[in-house]
mmCIF file of C-alpha atoms in Angstrom:
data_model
loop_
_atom_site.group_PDB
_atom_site.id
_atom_site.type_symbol
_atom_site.label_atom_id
_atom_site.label_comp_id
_atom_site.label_asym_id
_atom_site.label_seq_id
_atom_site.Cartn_x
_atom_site.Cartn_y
_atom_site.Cartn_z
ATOM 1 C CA UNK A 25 75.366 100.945 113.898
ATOM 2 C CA UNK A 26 78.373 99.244 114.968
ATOM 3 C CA UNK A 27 81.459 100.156 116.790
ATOM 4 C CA UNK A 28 81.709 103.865 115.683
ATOM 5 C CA UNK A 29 84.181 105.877 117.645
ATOM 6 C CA UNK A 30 85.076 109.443 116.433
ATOM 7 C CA UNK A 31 89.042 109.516 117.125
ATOM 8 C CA UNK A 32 92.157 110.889 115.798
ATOM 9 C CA UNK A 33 91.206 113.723 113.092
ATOM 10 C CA UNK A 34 95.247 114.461 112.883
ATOM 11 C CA UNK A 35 95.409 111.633 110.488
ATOM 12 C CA UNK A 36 92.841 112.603 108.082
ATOM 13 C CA UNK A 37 92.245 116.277 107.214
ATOM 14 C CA UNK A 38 89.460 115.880 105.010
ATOM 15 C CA UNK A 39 87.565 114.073 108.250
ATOM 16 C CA UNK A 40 87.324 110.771 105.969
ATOM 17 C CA UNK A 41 88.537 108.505 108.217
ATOM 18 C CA UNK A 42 87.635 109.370 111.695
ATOM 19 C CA UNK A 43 85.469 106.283 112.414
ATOM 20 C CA UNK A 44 85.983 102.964 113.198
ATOM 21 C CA UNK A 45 84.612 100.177 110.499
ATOM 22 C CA UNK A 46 83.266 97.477 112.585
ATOM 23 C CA UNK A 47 84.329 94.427 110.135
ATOM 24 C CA UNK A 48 84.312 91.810 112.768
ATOM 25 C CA UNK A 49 80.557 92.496 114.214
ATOM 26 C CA UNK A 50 78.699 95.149 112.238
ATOM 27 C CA UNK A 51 74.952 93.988 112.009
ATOM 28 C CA UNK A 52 72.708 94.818 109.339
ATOM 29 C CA UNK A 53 69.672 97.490 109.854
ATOM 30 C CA UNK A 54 66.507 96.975 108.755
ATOM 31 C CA UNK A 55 67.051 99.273 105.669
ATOM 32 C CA UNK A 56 70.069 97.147 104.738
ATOM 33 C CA UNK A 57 68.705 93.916 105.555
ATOM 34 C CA UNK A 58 67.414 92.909 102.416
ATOM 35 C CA UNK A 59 70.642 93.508 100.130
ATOM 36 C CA UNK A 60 72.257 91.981 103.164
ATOM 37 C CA UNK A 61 71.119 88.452 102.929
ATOM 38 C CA UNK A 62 71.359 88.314 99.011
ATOM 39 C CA UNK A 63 74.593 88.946 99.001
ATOM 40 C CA UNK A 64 75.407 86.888 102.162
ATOM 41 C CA UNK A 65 74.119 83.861 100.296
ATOM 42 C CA UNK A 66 76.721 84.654 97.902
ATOM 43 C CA UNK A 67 79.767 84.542 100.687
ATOM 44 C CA UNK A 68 78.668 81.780 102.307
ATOM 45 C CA UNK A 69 79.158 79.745 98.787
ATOM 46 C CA UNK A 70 82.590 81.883 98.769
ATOM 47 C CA UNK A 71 84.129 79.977 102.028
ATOM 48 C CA UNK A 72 83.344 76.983 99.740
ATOM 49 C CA UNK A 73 84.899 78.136 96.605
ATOM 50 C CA UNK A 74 88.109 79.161 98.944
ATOM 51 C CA UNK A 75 88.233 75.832 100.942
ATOM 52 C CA UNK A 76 87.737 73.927 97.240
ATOM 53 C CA UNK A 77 90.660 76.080 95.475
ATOM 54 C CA UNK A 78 93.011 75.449 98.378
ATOM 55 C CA UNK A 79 92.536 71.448 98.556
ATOM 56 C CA UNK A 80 92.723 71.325 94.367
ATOM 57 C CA UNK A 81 95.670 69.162 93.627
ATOM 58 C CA UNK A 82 94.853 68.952 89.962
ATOM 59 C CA UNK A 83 95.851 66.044 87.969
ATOM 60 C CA UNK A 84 99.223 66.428 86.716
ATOM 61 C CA UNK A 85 100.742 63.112 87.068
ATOM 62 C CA UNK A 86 97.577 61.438 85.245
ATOM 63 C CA UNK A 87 98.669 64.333 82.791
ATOM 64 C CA UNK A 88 102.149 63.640 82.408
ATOM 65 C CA UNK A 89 101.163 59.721 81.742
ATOM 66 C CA UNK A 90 98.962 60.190 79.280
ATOM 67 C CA UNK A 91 101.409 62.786 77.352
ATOM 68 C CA UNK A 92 103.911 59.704 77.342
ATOM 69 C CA UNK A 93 101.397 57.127 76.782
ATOM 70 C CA UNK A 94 99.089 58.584 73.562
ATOM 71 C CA UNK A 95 98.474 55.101 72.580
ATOM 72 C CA UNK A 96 97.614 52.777 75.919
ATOM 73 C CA UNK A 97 93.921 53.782 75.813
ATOM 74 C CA UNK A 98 93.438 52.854 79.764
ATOM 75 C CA UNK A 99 96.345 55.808 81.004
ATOM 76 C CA UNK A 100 94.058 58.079 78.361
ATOM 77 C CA UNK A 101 91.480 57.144 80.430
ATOM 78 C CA UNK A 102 92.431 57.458 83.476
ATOM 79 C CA UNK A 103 93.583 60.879 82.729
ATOM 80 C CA UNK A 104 90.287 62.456 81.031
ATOM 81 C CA UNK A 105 88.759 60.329 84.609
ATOM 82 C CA UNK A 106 90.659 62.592 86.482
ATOM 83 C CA UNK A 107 90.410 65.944 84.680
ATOM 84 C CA UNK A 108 86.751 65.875 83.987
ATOM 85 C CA UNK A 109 85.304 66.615 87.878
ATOM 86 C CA UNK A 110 88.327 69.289 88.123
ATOM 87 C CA UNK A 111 87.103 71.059 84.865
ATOM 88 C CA UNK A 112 83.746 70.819 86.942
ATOM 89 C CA UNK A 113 85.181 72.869 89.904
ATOM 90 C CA UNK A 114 86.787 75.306 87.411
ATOM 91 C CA UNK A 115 83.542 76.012 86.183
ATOM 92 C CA UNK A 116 82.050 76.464 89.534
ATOM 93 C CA UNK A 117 84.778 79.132 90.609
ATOM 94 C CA UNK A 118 84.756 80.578 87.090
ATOM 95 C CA UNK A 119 80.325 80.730 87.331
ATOM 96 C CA UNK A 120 81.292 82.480 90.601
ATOM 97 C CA UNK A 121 83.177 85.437 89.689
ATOM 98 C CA UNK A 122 79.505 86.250 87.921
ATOM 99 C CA UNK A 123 77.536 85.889 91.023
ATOM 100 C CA UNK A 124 80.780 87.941 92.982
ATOM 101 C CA UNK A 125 80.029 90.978 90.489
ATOM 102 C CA UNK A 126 76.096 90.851 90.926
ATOM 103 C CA UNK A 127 76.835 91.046 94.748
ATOM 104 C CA UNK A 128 79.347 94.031 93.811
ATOM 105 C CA UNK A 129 76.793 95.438 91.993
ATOM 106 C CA UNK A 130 74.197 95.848 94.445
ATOM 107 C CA UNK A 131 76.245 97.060 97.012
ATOM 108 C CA UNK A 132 77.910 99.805 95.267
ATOM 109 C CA UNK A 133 74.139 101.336 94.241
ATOM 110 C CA UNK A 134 73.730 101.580 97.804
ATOM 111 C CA UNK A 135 77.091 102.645 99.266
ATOM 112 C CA UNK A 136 77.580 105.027 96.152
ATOM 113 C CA UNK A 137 74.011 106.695 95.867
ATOM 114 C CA UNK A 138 73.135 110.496 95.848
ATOM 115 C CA UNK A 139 71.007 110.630 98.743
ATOM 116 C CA UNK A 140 73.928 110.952 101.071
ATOM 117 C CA UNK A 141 77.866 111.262 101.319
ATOM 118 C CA UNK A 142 80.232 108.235 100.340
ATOM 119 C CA UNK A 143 81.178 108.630 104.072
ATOM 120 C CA UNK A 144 77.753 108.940 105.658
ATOM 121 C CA UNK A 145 76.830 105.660 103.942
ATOM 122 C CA UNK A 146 80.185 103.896 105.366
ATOM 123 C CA UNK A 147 79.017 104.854 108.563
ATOM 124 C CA UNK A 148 75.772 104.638 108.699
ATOM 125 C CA UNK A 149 75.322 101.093 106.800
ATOM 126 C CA UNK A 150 78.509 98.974 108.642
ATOM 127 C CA UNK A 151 77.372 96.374 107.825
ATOM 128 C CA UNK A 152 77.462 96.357 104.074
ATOM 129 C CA UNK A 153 80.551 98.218 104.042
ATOM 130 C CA UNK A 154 81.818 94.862 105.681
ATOM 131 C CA UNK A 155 80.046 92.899 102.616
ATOM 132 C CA UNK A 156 81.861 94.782 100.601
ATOM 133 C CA UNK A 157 84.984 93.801 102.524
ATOM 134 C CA UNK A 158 84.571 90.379 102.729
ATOM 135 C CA UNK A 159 83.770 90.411 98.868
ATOM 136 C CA UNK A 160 87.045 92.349 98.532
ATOM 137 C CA UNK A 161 89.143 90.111 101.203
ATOM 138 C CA UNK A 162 87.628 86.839 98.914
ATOM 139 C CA UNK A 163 88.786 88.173 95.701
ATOM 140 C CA UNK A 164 92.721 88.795 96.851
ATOM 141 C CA UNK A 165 92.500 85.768 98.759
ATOM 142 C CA UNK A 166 91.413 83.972 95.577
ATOM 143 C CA UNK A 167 94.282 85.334 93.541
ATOM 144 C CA UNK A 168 96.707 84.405 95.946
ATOM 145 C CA UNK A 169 95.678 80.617 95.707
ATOM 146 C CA UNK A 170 95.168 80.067 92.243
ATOM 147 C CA UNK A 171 98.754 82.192 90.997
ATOM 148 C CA UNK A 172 100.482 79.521 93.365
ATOM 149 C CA UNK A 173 98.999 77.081 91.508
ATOM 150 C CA UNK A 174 99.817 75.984 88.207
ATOM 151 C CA UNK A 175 98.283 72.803 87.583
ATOM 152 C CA UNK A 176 94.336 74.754 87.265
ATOM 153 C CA UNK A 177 95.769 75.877 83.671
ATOM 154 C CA UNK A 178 97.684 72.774 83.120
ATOM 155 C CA UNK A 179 94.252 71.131 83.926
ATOM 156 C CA UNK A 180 92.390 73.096 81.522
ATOM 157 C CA UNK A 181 94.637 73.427 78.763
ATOM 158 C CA UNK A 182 94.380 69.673 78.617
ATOM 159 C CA UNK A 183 90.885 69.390 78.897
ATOM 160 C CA UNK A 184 90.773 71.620 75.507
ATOM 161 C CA UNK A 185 93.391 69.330 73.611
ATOM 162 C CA UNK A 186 91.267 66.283 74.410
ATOM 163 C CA UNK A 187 88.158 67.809 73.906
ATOM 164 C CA UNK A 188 89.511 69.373 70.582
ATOM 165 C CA UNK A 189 90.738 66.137 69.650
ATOM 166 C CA UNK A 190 87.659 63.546 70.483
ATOM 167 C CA UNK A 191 85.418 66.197 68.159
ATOM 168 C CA UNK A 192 88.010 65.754 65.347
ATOM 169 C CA UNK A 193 87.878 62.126 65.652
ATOM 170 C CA UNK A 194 84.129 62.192 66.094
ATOM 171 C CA UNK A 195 84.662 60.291 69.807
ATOM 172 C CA UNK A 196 81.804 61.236 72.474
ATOM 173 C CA UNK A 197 83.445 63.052 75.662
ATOM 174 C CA UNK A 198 80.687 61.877 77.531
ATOM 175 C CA UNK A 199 80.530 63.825 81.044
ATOM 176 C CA UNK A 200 82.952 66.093 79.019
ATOM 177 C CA UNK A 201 79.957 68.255 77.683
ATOM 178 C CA UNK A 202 79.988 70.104 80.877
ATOM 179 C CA UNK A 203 81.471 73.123 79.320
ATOM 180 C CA UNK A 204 80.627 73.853 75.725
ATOM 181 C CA UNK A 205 83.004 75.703 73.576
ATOM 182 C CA UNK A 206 81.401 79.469 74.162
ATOM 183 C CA UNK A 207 81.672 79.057 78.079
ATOM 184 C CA UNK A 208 85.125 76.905 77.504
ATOM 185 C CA UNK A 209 86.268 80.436 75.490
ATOM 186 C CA UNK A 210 84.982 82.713 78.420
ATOM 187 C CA UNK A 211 86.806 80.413 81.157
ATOM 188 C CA UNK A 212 90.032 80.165 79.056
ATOM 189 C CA UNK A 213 90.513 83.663 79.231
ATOM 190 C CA UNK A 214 89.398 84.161 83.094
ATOM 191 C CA UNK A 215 91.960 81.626 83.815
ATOM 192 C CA UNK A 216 94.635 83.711 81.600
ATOM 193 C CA UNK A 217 94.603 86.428 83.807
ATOM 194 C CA UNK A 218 97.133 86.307 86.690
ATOM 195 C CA UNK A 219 94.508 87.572 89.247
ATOM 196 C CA UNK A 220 91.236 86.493 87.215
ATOM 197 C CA UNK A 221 88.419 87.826 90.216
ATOM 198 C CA UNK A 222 90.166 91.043 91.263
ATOM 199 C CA UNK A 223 90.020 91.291 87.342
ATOM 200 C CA UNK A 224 86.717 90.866 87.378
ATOM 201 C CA UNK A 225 85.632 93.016 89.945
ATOM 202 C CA UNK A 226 87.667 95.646 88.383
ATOM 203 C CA UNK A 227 85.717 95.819 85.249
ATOM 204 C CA UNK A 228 82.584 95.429 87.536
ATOM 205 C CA UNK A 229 83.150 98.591 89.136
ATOM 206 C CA UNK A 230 84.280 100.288 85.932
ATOM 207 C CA UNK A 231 81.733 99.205 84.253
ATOM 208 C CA UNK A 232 79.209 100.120 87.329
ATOM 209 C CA UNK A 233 80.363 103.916 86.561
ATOM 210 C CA UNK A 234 79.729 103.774 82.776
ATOM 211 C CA UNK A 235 76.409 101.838 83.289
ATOM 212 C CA UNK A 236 75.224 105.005 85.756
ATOM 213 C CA UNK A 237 76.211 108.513 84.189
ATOM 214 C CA UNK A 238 73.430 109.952 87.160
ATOM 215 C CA UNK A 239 76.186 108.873 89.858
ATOM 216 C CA UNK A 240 78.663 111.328 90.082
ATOM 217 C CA UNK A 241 81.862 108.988 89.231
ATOM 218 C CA UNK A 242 83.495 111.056 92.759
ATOM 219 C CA UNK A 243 80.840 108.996 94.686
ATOM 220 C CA UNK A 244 82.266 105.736 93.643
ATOM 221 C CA UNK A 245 85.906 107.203 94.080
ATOM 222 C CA UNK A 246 85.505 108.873 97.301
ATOM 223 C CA UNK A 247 83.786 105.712 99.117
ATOM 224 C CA UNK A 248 86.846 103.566 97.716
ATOM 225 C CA UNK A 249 89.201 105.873 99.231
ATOM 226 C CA UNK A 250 87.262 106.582 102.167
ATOM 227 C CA UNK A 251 87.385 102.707 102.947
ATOM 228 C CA UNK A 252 91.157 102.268 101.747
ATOM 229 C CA UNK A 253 91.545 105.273 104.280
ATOM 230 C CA UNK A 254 89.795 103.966 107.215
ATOM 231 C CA UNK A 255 91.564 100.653 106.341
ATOM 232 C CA UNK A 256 94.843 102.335 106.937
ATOM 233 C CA UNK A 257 94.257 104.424 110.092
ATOM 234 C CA UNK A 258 93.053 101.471 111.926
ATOM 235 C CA UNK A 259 95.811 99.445 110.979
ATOM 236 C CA UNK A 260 98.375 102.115 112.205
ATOM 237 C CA UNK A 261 96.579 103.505 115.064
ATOM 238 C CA UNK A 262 96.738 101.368 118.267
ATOM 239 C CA UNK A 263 93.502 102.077 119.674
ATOM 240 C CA UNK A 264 92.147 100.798 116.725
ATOM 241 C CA UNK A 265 93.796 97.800 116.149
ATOM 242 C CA UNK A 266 93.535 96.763 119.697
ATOM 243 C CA UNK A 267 89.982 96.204 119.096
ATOM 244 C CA UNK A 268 90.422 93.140 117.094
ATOM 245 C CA UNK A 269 89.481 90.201 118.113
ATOM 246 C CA UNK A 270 91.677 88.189 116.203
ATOM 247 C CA UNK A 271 95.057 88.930 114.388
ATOM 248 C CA UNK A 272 93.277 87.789 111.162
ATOM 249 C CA UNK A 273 91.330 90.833 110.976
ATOM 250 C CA UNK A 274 94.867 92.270 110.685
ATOM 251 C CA UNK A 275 95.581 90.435 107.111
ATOM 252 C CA UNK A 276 91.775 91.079 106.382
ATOM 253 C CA UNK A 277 91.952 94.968 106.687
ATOM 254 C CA UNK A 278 95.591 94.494 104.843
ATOM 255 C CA UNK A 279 93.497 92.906 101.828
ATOM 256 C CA UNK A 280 90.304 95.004 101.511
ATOM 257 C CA UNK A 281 93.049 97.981 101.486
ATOM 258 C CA UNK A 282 94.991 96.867 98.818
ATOM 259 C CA UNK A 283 91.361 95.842 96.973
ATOM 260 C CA UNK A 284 89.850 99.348 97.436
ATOM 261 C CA UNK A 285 92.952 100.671 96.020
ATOM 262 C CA UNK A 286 92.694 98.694 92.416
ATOM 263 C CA UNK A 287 89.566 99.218 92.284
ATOM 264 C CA UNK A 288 90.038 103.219 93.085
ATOM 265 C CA UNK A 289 92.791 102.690 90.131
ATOM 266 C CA UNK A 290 90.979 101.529 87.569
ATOM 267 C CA UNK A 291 88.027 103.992 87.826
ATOM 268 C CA UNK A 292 89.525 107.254 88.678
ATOM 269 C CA UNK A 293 90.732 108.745 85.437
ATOM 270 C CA UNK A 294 93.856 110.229 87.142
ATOM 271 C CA UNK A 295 94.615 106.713 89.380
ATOM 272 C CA UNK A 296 95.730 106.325 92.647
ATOM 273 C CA UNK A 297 99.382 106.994 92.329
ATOM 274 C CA UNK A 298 99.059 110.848 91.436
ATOM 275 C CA UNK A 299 99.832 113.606 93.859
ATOM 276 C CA UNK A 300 96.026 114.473 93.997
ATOM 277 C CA UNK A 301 95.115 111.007 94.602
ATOM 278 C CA UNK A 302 92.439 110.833 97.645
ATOM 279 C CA UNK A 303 94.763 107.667 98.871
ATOM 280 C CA UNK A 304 97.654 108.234 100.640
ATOM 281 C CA UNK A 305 99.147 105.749 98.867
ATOM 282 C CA UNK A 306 102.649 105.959 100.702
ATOM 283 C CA UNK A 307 101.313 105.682 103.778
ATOM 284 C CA UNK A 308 99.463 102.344 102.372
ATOM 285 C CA UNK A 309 102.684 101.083 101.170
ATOM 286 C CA UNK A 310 104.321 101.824 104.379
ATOM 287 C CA UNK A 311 101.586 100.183 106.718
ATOM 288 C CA UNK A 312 102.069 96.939 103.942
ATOM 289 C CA UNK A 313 105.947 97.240 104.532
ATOM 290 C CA UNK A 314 105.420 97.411 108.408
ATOM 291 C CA UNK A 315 104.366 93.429 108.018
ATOM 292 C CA UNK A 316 105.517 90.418 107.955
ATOM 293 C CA UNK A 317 106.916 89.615 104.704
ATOM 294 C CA UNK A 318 105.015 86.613 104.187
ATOM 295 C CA UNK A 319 101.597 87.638 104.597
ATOM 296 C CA UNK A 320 102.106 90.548 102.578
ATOM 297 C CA UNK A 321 104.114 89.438 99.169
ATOM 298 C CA UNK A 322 100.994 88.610 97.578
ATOM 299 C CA UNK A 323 99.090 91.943 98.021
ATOM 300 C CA UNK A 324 102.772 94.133 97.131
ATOM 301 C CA UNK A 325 102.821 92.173 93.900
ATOM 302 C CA UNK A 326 99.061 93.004 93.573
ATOM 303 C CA UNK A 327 99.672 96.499 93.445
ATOM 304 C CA UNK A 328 102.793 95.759 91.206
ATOM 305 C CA UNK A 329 101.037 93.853 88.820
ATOM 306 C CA UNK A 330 97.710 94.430 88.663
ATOM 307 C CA UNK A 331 97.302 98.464 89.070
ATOM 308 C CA UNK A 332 96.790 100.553 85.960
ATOM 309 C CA UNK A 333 98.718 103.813 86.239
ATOM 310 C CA UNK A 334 101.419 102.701 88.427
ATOM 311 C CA UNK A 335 103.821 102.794 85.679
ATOM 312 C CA UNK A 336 102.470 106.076 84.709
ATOM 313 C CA UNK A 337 104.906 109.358 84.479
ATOM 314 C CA UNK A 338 103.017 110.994 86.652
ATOM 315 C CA UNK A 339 103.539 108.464 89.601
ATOM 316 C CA UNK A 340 106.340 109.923 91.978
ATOM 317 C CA UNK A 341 109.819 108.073 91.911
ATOM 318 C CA UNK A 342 109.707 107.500 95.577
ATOM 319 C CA UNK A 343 106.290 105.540 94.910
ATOM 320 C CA UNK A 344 107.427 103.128 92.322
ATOM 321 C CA UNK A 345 110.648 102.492 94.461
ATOM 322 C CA UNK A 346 108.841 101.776 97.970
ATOM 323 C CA UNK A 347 107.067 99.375 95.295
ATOM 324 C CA UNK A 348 110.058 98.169 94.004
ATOM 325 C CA UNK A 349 110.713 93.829 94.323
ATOM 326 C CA UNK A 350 113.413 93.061 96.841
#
């Protein structure tokens, strides 16, 4: 069952976050196993998709050559040459985000069903919970890389012109057929959004809730707060985080935190940021704050940007300026 210690009640006094998640180790049962290795197919390919995003260079010189040479048919070329097996890779990553929300999916019918508490199935079934993290920990991770990286729209956009403009002309794009217009419209607007996955899994889990009126929507609430909970007590509490093996798990508890918290936002009706909120979301902020600056820009402006009642009346001043840019 993991690395379950029972510690430290002062911090929670609901008793929802007295245990230890074991995301480094946690095993799966023979209950779990099943689920387990579907989804771990699925984050296996996402150590791909993250090692593929952070080498892509995209082809902006070929780009700006081609936009200056419109009638030297070999720079025209050389620029579709170029753009074509990047469009590929888009496709891949965007294809992804579909097999990220199956894996979602499955997970929360387990973690969120009636037979027992949001809590007991944290506990008691590790080692999804840390599927769920990793999933979570991917998404943030991806949205990191691709907002620091403007040339995947550049890429696109171009690929769209040319396309647009070889059908006009009646020219064959050749290898260019690997994304017809429907799936071109689908990736365009992926690609529009600032954080496209943790968009995604967003309307996955709100969409999870509407698709199953028999789960109580507190289930899905409470086991996102619950793990954004956890998240924080073991980050703040010594014991806990001496148990790390590595400092990464550090920045990996920082991220499924922040990711729990979205999500929490966009499917509780009332939001995180509320005085009733099950997250103690200045104690969140605070244990962000409490890091390095640089590791932690990227999930502040997450909660900046990409929230949905932060900029509500009913979030406390003192919220919105802990939240504030620097």
């Amino acid at each position: 069952m993991g690395n379950l210690i029972k510690v430290l009640t002062r911090d929670i006094d609901n008793n929802a976050g007295n245990f230890f998640l074991d995301f480094e180790n946690a095993q799966p049962s023979q209950s779990e196993t099943e689920v387990w290795e579907k989804v771990n197919q699925v984050l296996t390919e996402a150590k791909v998709i993250l090692d593929d995003l952070q080498t892509y260079k995209g082809a902006g010189e070929e780009i700006r050559q081609a936009i200056q040479n419109p009638n030297v048919e070999g720079v025209q070329e050389k620029a579709w040459g170029a753009v074509v097996p990047l469009v590929a890779k888009l496709k891949t990553f965007y294809e992804f985000s579909q097999k990220l929300e199956s894996s979602l999916h499955c997970l929360l019918d387990i973690l969120t069903s009636v037979d027992s508490t949001p809590t007991q199935h944290l506990e008691q079934k590790q080692a999804l919970a840390r599927q769920f993290a990793h999933i979570l920990h991917f998404t943030l991770r991806f949205d990191e890389l691709k907002m620091t990286n403007p040339a995947i729209q550049n890429d696109f956009s171009y690929y769209r012109r040319t396309i647009s403009r070889m059908r006009i002309n009646n020219v064959s794009s050749d290898s260019g057929s690997e994304v017809n217009n429907e799936l071109a419209n689908r990736m365009s607007l992926f690609y529009a959004s600032a954080t496209p996955m943790l968009k995604t899994l967003s309307d996955a889990t709100s969409k999870f809730v509407s698709d199953n009126p028999e789960v109580p929507i507190e289930n899905t609430t409470v086991c996102l707060s619950t793990m954004a909970c956890v998240c924080k007590v073991m980050l703040e509490t010594p014991e806990y985080r001496n148990r790390f093996a590595s400092e990464e798990t550090v920045l990996f508890c920082l991220r499924v935190m922040v990711g729990v918290i979205i999500l929490y936002d966009h499917v509780h009706p009332a939001g995180a940021f509320v005085k009733t909120s099950n997250i103690d979301m200045k104690g969140c902020i605070k244990v962000l704050k409490e890091q390095p600056p640089s590791s932690v820009e990227g999930l502040l402006n997450a909660l900046r940007y990409t929230t949905k009642h932060l900029n509500d009346e009913t979030t406390s001043k003192q919220i919105k300026n802990m939240l504030q840019a620097n």
